mmCIF file of C-alpha atoms in Angstrom:
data_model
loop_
_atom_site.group_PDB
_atom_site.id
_atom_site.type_symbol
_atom_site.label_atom_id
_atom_site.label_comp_id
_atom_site.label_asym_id
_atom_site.label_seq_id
_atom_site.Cartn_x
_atom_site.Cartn_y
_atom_site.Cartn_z
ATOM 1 C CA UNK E 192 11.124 -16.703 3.106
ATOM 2 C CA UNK E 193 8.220 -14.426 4.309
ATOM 3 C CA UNK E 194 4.476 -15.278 3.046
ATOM 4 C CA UNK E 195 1.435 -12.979 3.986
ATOM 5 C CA UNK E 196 -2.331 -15.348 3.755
ATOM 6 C CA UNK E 197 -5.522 -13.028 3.542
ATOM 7 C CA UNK E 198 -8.773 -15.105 3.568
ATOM 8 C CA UNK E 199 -10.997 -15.009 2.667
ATOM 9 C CA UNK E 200 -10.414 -13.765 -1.561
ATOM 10 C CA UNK E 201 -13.822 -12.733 -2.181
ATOM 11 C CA UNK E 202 -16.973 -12.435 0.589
ATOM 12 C CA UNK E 203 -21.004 -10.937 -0.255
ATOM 13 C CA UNK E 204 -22.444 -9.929 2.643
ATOM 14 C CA UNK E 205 -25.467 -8.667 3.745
ATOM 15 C CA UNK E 206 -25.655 -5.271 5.543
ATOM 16 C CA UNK E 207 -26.304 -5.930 8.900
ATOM 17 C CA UNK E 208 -24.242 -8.543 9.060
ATOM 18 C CA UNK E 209 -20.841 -9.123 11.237
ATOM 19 C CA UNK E 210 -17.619 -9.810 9.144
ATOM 20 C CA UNK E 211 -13.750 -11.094 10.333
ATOM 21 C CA UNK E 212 -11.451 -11.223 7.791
ATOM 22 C CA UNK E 213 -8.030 -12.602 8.890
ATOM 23 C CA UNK E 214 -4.523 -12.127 7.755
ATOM 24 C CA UNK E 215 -1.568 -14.778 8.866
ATOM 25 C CA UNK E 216 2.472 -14.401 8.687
ATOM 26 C CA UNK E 217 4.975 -16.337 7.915
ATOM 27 C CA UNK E 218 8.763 -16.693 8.383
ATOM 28 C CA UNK E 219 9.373 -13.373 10.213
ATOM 29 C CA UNK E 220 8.444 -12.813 14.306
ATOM 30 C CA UNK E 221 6.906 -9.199 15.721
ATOM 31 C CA UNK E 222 5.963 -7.945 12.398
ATOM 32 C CA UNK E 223 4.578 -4.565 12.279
ATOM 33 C CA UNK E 224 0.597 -5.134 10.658
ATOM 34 C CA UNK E 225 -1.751 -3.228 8.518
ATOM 35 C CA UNK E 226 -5.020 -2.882 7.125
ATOM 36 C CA UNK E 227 -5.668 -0.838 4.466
ATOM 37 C CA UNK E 228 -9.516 -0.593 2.729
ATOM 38 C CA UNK E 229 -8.793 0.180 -1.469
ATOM 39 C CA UNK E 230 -12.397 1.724 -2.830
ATOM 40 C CA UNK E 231 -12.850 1.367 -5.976
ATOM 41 C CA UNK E 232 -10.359 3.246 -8.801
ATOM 42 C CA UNK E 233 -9.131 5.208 -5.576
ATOM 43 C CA UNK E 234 -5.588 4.896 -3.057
ATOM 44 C CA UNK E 235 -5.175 3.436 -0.077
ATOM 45 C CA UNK E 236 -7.196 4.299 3.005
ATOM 46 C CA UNK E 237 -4.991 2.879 6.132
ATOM 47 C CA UNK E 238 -7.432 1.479 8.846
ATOM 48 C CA UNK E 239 -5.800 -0.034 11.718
ATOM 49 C CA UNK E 240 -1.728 -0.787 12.489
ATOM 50 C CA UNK E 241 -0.153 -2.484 15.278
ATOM 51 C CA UNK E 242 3.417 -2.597 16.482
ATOM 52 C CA UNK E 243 2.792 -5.965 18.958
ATOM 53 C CA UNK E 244 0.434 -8.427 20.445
ATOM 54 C CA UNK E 245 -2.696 -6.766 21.478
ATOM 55 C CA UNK E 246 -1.498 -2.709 20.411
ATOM 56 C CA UNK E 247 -3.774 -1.156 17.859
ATOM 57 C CA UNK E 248 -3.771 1.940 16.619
ATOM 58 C CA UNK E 249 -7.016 3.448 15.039
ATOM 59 C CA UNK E 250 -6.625 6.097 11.751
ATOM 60 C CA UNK E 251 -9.856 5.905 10.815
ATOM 61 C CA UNK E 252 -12.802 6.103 13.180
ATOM 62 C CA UNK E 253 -15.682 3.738 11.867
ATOM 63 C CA UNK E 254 -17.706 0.443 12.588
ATOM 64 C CA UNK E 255 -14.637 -1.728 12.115
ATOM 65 C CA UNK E 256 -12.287 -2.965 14.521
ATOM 66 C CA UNK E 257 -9.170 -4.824 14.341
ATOM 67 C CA UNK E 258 -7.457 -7.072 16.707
ATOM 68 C CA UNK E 259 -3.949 -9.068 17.008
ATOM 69 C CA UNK E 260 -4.152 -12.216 19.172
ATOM 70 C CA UNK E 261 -1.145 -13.757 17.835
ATOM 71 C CA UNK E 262 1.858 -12.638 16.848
ATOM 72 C CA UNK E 263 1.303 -12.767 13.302
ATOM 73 C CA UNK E 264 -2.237 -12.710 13.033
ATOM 74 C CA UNK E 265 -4.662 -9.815 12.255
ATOM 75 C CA UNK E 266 -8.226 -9.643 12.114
ATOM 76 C CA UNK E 267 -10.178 -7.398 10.720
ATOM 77 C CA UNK E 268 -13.878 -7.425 12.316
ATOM 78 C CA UNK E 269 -17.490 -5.545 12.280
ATOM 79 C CA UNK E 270 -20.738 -5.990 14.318
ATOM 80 C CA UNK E 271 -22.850 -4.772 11.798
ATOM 81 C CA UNK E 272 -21.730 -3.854 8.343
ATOM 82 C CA UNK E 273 -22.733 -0.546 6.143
ATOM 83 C CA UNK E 274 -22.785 -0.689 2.108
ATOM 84 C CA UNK E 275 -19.751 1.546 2.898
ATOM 85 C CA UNK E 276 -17.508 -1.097 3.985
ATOM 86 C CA UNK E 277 -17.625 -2.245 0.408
ATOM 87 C CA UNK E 278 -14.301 -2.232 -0.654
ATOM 88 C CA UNK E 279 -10.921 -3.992 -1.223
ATOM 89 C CA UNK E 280 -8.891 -4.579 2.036
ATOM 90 C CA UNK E 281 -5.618 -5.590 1.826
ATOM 91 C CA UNK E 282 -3.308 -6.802 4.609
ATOM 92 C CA UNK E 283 0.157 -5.885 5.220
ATOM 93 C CA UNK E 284 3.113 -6.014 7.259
ATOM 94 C CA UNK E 285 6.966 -4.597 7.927
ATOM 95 C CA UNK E 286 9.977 -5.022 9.816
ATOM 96 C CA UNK E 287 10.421 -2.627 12.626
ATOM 97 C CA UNK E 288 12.689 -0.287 11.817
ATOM 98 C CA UNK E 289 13.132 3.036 9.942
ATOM 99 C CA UNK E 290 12.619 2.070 6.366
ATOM 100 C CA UNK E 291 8.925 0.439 6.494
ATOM 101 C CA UNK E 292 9.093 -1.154 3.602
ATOM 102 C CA UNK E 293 5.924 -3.091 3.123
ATOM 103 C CA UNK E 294 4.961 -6.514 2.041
ATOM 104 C CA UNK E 295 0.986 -6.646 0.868
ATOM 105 C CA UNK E 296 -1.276 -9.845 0.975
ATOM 106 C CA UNK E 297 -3.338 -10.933 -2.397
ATOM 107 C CA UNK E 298 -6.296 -8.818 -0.930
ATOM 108 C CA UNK E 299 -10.406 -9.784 0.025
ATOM 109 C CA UNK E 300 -12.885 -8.049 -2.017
ATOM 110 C CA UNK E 301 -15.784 -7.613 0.318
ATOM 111 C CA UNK E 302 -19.152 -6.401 -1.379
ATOM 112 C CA UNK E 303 -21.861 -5.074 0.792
ATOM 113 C CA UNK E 304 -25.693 -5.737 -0.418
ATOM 114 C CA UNK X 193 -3.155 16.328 4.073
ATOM 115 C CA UNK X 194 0.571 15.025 4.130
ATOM 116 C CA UNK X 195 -0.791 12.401 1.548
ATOM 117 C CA UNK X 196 1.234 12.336 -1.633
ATOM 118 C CA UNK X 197 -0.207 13.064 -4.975
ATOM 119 C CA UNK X 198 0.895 11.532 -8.527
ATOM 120 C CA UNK X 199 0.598 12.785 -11.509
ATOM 121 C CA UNK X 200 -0.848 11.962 -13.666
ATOM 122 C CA UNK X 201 -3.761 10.439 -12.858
ATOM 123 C CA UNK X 202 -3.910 7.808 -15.749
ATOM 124 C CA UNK X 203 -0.975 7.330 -18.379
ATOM 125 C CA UNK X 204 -1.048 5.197 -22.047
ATOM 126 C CA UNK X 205 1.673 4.725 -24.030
ATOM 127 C CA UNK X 206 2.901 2.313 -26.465
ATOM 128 C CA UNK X 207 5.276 -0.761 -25.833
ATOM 129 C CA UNK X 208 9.044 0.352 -25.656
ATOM 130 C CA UNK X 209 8.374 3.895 -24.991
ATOM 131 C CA UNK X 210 9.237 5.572 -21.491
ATOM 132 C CA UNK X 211 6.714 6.158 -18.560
ATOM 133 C CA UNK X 212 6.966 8.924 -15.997
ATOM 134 C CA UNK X 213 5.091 9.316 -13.176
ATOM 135 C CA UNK X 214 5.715 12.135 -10.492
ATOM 136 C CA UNK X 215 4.631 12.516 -7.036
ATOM 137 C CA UNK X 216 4.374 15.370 -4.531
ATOM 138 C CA UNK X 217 3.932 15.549 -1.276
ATOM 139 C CA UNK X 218 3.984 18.255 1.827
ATOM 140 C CA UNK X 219 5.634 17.456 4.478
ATOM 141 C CA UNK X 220 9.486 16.315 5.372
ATOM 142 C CA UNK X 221 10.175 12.751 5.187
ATOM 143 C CA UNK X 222 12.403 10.073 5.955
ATOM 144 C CA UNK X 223 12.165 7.869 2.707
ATOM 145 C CA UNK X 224 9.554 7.927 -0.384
ATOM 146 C CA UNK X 225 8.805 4.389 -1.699
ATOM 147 C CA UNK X 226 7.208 3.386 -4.862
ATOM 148 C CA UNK X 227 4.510 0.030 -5.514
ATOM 149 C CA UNK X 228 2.843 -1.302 -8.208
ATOM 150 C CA UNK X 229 -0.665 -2.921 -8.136
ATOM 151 C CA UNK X 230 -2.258 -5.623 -10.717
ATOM 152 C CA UNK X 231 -5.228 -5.049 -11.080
ATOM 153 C CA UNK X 232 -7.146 -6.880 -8.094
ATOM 154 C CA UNK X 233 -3.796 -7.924 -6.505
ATOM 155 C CA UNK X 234 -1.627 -6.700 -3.129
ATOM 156 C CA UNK X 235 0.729 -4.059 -3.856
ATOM 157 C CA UNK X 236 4.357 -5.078 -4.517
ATOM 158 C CA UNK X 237 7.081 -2.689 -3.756
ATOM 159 C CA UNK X 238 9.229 -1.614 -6.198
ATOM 160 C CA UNK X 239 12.083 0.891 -4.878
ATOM 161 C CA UNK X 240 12.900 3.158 -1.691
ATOM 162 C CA UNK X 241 14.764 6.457 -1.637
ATOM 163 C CA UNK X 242 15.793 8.121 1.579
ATOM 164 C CA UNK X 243 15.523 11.689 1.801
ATOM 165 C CA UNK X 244 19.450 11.969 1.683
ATOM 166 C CA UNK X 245 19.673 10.239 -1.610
ATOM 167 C CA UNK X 246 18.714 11.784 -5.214
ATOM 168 C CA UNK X 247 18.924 8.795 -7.913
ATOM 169 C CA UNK X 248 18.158 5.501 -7.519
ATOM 170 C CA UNK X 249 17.959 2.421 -10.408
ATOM 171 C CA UNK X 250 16.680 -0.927 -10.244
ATOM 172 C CA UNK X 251 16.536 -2.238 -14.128
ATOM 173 C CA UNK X 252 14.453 -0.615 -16.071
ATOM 174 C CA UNK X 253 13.498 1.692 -13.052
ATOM 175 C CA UNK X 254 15.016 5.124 -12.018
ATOM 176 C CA UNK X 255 13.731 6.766 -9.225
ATOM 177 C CA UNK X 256 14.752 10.619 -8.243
ATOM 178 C CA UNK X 257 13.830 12.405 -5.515
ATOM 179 C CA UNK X 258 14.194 16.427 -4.842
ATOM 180 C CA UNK X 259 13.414 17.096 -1.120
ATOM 181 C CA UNK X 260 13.829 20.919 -2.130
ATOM 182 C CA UNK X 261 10.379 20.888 -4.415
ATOM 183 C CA UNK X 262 9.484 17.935 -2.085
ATOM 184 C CA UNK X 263 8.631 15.902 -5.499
ATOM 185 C CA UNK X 264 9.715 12.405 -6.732
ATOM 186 C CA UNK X 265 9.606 10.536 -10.527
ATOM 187 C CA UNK X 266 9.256 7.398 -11.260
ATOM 188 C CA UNK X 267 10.689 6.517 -14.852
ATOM 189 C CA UNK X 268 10.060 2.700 -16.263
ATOM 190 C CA UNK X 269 12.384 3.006 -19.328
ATOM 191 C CA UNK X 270 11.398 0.668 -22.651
ATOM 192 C CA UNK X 271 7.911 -0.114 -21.193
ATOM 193 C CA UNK X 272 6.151 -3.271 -21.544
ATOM 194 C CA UNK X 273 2.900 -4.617 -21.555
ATOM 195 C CA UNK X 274 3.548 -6.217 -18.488
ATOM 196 C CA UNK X 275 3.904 -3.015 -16.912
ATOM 197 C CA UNK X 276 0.666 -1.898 -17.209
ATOM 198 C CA UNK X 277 -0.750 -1.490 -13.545
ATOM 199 C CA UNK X 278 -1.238 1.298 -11.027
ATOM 200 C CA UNK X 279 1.708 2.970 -9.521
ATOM 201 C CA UNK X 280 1.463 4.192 -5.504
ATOM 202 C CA UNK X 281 3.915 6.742 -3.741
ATOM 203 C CA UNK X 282 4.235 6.652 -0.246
ATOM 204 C CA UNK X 283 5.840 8.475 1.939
ATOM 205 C CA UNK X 284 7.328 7.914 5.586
ATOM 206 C CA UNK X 285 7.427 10.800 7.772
ATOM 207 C CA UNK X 286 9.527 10.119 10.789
ATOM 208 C CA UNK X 287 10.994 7.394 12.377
ATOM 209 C CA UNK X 288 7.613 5.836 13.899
ATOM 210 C CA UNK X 289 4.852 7.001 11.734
ATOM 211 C CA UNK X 290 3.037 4.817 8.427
ATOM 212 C CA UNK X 291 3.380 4.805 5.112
ATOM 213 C CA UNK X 292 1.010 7.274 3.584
ATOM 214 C CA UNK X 293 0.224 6.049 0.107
ATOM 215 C CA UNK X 294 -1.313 8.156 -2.905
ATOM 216 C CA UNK X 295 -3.831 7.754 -5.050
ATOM 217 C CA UNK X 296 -2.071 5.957 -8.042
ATOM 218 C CA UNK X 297 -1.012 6.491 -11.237
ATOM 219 C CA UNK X 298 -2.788 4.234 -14.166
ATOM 220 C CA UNK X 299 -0.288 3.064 -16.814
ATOM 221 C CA UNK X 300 -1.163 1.456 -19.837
ATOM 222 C CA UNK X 301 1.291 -0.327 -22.050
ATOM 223 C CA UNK X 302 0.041 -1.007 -25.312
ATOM 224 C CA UNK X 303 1.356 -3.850 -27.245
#
């Protein structure tokens, strides 16, 4: 069976400071990946996708970026992050295929001080 | 936006009673899905409809869909505590394009 890992669960970190959060899966190959950023009380804000190894597509333009060096590994990163980037991310992925149904990882909840 | 919207925003009931949540959206789509989120937990998905189909059960779920007042409901029947959680639409637009989720529903089940 299929198994999404998000790590870390919970991270403080300075502004200023660089962040990678990373997102692993198992028991499928060429998944389709998200990342999604869950403010407080509030929906989901899709970041970044990819359909393959090293394809990323941007929704939202910002100080993150994301990047896919494996087949089923994501990473969410920053250089330099704002309180803004507070938030809950959550990883994801899909089959390819028409019905994108999507399988979501336990989540990091990052706080910015 | 082509971003659906549920309604309503927060929902409390008591145990056994029915809950349902509706959703709108804009656009045409392909297929409308519905998720549930624990608090501080990933989303789980619960049921898909395509745009061709109008009912859909799964237990204590029933799921309709009218592509004509682009609008979907999402009825737990006999509610539990258990159920208590947010509730997502989203909503695939064409063949290639992501799910757009909306901004939740809040049910509370009270025992």
């Amino acid at each position: 069976s299929q198994t999404i890992h998000q790590w870390p669960a919970t991270l403080v970190q300075p502004v200023g400071s660089p962040l990678s959060l990373e997102c692993t899966v198992e028991g499928t190959s060429n998944p389709n990946l998200y990342w999604y950023r869950q403010a407080a009380g509030r929906g989901l804000q899709l970041l970044f996708y990819s359909v393959g190894i090293g394809q990323i597509s941007s929704e939202v333009p910002q100080n993150l970026s994301a990047s896919r060096p494996q087949d089923r590994q994501f990473i969410l990163s920053s250089k330099k992050l704002l309180l803004s980037d507070s938030g809950f991310y959550l990883c994801a992925w899909s089959t390819t295929g028409a019905t994108y149904e999507q399988y979501f990882g336990p989540g990091t909840r990052l706080t910015v001080t | 936006s082509q971003q659906g919207e549920e309604d309503p925003q927060a929902l409390s009931i008591q145990e056994g009673e029915n809950a349902t949540m509706n959703c709108s959206y804009k656009t045409s789509i392909n297929n409308l899905q519905w998720y549930r989120q624990n608090s501080g937990r990933g989303l789980v998905h619960l049921i898909l409809i395509r745009s061709n189909e109008r009912e859909k059960h799964s237990g204590r779920l029933r799921v309709t869909l009218d592509t004509s007042k682009k609008s979907s409901s999402l009825l737990i029947t006999a509610s539990r505590a258990a159920d208590t959680a947010s509730y997502f639409c989203a909503t695939v637009f064409s063949g290639n394009t992501p799910l757009v989720f909306g901004k939740g529903t809040r049910l509370s089940v009270i025992a």
